[in-house]
Short mmCIF file of C-alpha atoms in Angstrom, two decimals:
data_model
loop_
_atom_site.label_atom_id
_atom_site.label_comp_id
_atom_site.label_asym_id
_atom_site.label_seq_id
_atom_site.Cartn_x
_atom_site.Cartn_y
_atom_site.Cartn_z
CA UNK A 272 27.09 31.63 -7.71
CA UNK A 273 25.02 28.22 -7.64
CA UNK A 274 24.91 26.83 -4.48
CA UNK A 275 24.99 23.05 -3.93
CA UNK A 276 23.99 21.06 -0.76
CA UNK A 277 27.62 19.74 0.71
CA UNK A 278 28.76 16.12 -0.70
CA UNK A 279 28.04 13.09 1.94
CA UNK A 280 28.56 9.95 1.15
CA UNK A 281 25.30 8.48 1.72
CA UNK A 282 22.52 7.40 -0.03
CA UNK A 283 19.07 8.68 1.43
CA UNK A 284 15.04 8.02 1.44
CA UNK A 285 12.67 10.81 2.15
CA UNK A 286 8.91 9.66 2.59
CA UNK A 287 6.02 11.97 3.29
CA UNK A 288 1.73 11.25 3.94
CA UNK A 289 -0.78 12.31 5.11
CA UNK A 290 -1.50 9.47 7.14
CA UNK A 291 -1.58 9.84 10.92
CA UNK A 292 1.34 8.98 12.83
CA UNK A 293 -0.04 10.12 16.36
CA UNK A 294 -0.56 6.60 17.52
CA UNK A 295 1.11 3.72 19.22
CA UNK A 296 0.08 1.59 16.17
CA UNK A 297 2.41 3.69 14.02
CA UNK A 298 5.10 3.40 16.32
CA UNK A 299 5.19 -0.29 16.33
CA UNK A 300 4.61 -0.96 12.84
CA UNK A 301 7.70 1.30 12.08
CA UNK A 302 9.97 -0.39 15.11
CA UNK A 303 8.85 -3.66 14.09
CA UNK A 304 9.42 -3.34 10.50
CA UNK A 305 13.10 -1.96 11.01
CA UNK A 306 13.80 -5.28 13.50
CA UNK A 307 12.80 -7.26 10.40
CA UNK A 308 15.79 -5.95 8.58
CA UNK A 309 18.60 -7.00 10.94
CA UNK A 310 20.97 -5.85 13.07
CA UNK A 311 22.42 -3.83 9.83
CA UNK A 312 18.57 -1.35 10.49
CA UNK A 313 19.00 -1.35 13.87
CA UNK A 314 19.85 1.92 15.57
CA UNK A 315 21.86 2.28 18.30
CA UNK A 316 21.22 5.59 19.59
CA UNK A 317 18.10 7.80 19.51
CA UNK A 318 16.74 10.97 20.96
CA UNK A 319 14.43 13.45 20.09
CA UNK A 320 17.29 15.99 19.40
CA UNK A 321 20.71 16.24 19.17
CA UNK A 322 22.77 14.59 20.17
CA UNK A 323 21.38 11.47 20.76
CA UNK A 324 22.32 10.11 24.14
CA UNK A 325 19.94 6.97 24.41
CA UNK A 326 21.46 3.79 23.79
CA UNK A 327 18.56 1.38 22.04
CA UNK A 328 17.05 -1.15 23.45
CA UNK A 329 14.32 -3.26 21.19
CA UNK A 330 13.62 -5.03 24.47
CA UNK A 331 11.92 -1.82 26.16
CA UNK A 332 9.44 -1.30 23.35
CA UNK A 333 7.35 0.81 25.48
CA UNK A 334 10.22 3.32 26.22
CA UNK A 335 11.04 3.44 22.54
CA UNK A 336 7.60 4.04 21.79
CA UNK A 337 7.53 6.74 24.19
CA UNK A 338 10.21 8.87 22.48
CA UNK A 339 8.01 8.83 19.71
CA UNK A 340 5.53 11.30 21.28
CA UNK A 341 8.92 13.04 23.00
CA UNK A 342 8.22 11.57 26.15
CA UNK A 343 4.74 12.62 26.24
CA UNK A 344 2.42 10.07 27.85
CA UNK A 345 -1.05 10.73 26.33
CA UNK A 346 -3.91 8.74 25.75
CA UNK A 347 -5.42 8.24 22.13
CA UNK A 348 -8.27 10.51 23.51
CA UNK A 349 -5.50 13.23 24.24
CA UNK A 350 -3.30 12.72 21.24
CA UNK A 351 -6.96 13.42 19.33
CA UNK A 352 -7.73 16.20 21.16
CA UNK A 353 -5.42 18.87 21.12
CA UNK A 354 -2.71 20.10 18.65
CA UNK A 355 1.15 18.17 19.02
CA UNK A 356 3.80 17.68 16.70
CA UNK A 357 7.00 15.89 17.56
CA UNK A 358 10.13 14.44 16.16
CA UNK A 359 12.34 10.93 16.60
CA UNK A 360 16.04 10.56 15.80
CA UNK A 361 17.81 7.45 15.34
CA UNK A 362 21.40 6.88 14.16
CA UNK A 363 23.40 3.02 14.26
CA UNK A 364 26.65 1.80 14.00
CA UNK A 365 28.91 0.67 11.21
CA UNK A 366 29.28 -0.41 8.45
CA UNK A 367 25.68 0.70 7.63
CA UNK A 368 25.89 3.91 9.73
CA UNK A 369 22.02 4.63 9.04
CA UNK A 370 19.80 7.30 10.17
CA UNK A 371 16.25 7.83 10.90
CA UNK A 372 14.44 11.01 11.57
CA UNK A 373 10.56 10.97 11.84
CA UNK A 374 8.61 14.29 12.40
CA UNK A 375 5.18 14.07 13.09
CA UNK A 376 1.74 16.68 13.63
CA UNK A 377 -1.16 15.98 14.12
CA UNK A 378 -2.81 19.27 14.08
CA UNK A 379 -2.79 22.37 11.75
CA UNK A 380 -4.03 24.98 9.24
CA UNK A 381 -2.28 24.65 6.48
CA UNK A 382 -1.00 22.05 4.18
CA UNK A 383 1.75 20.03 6.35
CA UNK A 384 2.67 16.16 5.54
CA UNK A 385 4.13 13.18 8.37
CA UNK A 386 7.64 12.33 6.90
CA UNK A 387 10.24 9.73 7.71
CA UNK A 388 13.62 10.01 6.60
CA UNK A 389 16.57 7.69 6.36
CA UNK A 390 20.21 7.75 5.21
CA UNK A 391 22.74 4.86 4.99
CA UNK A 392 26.35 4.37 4.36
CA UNK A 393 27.31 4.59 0.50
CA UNK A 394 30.34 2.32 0.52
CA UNK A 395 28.07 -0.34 2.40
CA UNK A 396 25.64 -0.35 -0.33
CA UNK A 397 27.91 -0.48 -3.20
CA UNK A 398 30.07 -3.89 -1.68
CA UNK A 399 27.55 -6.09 -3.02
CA UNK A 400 24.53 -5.83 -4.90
CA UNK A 401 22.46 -7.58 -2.47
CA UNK A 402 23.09 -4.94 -0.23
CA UNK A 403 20.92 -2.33 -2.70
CA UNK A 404 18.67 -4.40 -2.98
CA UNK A 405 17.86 -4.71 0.89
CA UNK A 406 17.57 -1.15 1.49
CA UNK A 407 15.48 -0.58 -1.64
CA UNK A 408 13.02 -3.26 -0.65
CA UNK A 409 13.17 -1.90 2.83
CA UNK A 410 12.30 1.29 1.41
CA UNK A 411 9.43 -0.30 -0.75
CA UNK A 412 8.30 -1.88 2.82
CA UNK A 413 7.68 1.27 4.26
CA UNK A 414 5.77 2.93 1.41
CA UNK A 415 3.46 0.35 1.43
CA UNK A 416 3.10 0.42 5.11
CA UNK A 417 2.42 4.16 5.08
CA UNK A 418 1.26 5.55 2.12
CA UNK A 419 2.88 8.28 1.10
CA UNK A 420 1.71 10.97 -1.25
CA UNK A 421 5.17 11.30 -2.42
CA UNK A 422 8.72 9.66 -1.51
CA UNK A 423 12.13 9.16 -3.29
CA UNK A 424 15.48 7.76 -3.29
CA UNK A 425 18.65 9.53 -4.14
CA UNK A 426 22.28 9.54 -4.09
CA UNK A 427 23.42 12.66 -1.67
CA UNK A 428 26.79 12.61 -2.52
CA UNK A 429 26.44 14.40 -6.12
CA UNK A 430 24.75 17.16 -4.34
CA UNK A 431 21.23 16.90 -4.73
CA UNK A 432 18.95 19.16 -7.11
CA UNK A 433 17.52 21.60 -4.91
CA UNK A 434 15.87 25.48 -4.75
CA UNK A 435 17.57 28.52 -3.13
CA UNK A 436 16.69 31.94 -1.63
CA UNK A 437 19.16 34.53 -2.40
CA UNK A 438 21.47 32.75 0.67
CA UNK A 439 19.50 29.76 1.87
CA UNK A 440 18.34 26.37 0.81
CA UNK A 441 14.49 26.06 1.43
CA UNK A 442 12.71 22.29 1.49
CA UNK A 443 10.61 21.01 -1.62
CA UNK A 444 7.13 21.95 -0.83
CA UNK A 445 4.44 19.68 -2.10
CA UNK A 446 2.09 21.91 -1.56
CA UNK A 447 3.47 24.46 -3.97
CA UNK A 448 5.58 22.33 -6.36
CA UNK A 449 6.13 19.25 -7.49
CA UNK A 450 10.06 18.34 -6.67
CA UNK A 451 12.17 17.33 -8.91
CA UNK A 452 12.50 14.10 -10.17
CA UNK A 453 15.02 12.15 -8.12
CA UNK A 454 16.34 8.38 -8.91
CA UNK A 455 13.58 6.66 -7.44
CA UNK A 456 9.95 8.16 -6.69
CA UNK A 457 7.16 6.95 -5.19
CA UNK A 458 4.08 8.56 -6.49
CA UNK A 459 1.05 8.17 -4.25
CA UNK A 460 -2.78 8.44 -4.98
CA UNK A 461 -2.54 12.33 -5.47
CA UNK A 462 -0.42 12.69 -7.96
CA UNK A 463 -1.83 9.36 -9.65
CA UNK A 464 -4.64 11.60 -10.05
CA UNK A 465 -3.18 14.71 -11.16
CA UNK A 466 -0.61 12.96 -13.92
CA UNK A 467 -2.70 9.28 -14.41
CA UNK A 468 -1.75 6.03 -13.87
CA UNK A 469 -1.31 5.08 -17.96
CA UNK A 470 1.13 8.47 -18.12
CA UNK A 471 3.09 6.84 -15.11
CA UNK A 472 3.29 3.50 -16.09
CA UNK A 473 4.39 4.75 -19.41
CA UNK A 474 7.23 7.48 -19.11
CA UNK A 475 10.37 7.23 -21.07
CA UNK A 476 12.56 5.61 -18.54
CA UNK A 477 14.38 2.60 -17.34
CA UNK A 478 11.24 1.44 -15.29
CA UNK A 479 8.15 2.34 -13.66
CA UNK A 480 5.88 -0.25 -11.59
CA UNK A 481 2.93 -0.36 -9.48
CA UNK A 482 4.06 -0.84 -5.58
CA UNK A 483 0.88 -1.12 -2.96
CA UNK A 484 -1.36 2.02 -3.95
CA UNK A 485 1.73 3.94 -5.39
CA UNK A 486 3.45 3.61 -8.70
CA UNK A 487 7.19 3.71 -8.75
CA UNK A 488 9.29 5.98 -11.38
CA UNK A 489 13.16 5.12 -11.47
CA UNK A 490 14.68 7.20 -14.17
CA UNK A 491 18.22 4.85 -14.59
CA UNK A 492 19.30 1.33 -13.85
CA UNK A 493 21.66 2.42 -10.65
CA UNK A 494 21.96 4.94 -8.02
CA UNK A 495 25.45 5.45 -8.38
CA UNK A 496 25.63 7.07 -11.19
CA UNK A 497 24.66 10.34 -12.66
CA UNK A 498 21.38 11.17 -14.21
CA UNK A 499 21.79 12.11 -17.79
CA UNK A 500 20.54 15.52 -17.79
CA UNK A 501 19.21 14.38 -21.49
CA UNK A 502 17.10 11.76 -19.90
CA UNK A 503 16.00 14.24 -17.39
CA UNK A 504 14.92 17.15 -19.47
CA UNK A 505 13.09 13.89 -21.90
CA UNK A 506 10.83 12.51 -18.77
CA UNK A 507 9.88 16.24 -17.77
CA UNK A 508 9.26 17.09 -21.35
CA UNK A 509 7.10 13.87 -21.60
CA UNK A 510 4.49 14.86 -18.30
CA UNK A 511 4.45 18.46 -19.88
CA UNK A 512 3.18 17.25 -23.10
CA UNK A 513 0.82 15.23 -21.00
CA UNK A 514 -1.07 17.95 -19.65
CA UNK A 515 -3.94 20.06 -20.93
CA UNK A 516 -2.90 22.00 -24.18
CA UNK A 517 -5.07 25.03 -22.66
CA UNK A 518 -3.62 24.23 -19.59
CA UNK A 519 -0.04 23.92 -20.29
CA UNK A 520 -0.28 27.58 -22.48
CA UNK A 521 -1.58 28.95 -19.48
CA UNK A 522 1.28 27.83 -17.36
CA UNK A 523 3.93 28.06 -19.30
CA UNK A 524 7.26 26.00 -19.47
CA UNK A 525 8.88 25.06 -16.02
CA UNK A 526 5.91 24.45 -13.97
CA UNK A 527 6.26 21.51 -13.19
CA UNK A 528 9.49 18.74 -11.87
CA UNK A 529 11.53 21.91 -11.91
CA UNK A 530 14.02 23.32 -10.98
CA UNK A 531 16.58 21.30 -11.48
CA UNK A 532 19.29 22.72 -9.69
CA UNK A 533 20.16 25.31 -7.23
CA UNK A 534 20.91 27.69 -9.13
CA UNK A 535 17.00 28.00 -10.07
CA UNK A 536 15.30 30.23 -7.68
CA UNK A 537 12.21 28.94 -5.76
CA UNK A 538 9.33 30.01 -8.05
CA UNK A 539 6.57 30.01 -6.72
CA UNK A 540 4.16 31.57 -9.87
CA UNK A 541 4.42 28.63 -12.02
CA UNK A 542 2.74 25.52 -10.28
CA UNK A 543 1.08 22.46 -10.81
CA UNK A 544 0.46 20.19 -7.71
CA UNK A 545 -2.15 17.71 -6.71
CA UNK A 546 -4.86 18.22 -4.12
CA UNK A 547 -3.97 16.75 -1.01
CA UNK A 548 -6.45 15.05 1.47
CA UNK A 549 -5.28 16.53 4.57
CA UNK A 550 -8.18 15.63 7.20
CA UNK A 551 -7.02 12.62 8.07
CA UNK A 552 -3.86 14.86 10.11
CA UNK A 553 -6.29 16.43 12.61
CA UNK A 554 -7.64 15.78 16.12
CA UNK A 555 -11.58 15.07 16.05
CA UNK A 556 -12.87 18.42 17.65
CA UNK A 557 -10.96 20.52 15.10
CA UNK A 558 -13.51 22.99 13.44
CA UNK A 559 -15.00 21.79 10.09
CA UNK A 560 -14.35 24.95 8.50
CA UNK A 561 -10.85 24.98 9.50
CA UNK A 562 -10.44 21.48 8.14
CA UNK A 563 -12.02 22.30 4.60
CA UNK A 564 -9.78 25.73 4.30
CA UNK A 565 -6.78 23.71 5.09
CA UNK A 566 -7.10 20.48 2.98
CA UNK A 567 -8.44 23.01 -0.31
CA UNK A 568 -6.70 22.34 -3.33
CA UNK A 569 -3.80 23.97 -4.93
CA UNK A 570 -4.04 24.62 -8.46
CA UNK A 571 -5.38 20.96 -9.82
CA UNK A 572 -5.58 19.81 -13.09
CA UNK A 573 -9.55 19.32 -12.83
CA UNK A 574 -9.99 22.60 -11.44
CA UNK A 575 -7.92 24.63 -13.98
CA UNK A 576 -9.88 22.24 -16.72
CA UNK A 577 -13.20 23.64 -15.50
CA UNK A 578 -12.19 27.38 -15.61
#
């Protein structure tokens, strides 16, 4: 039996770089860009987990900043020095009801990306158009503040396309496959590279723009309603035929914006993703060797074009 991820009435923004986030800097520029919006992107709670018990306060900056590192007062030198991760959770009032969660490391082995999520109410965004438009260009403000390598917009109420094990949902992992496509997405410098700008900027949908150092694909006019699975199945079908003949033959069919739905297990054989720049995640003593292992490619298109 498919499974589906449970119906919530909300429509939600997932963004994820490679750019650090283990710095006061990042902190402010994401507290000072949400102020900017209004009391409607204005939390009123946060904590580091739940449930959030602190009531927020943009006139103690330096506390708010503080939950950002969990509580942990380190220096620059420290934060640059040693492995930490950490995590930030926001939620506000009505009628917007939005929620932030930003997870941060700055430290690892392996391929791992900084990501900031938010969700906000779906009957407050469909009263007036105006209000779409806010939170999209509020999106749009925060991919160009912190370039992503991939982010997207999408309605969770239809139950999201997403991959299963036999009796779990797993995350998208950029590392070994390119998501599928959602309403919106926000394709960064890496997959720019892998797909080109030209095959971007001309894909068979209802529009595609440049936005900062990303280009934007946004397969139909609104949010609210279904994607054709037609229209879906055309725009994959289009960046198939985009790729490598050789290539392509070699992969197969399905290897890449797939699956589609849960009932598609998480395959992890057929695979096309960029190569991700991952240095810029780690402290400054971290080994070179340990840097260059972690930030090596997986499975690009100018590799597999060389072989």
């Amino acid at each position: 039996m498919p499974l589906i991820t449970p119906a919530r009435p909300q429509i939600d923004f997932l963004l994820r770089t490679t750019k650090p986030f283990h710095s006061k800097k990042a902190a402010q520029d994401f507290f000072r860009l949400v102020d900017a919006y209004g009391p409607n992107y204005r939390p009123f709670k946060y904590g580091n987990y739940e449930p959030m018990k602190q009531i927020f306060n943009d006139k103690k900056e330096d506390e708010i900043i503080l939950s950002w590192f969990e509580g942990a007062d380190l220096s620059q030198e420290e934060l640059e020095s040693r492995p930490c991760h950490a995590q930030l959770m926001m939620k506000g009032r009505p009628p917007t009801k939005i929620g932030y969660f930003i997870g941060w490391h700055n430290w690892a082995n392996s391929v791992l990306f900084n990501m900031i999520s938010v969700n906000i109410s779906k009957p407050f965004l469909k009263k007036n158009a105006g209000n779409m438009a806010q939170f999209v260009h509020f999106c749009d403000d925060l991919v160009r503040l912190f370039s992503p390598v991939h982010a997207e917009i999408y309605d969770y109420t239809s139950s999201i396309p997403c991959t299963n094990t036999k009796s779990a949902f797993i995350p998208d992992r950029l590392d070994i496959r390119c998501p599928a496509l959602k309403w919106r997405t926000y394709f960064g410098p890496p997959y720019i590279k892998m797909l080109g700008r030209d095959t971007i900027l001309n894909a068979p949908c209802w529009k595609t723009e440049e936005l900062g150092d990303s280009i934007v694909l946004q397969l139909t006019e609104t949010v609210y309603e279904d994607i054709p699975p037609a229209l879906r199945q055309e725009v994959v079908d289009y960046f198939e035929e985009s790729i490598d003949p050789q290539l392509r033959a070699e992969l197969g069919t399905g290897f890449i914006f797939r699956p589609f739905d849960a009932s598609q297990s998480y395959e992890k054989a057929k695979k096309l993703v960029p190569e991700f720049q991952i240095q810029e995640l780690f402290g400054k003593n971290l080994d070179e060797a340990a840097v260059i292992e972690a930030g090596k490619p997986h499975l690009s298109i100018e590799e597999k074009r060389k072989k």
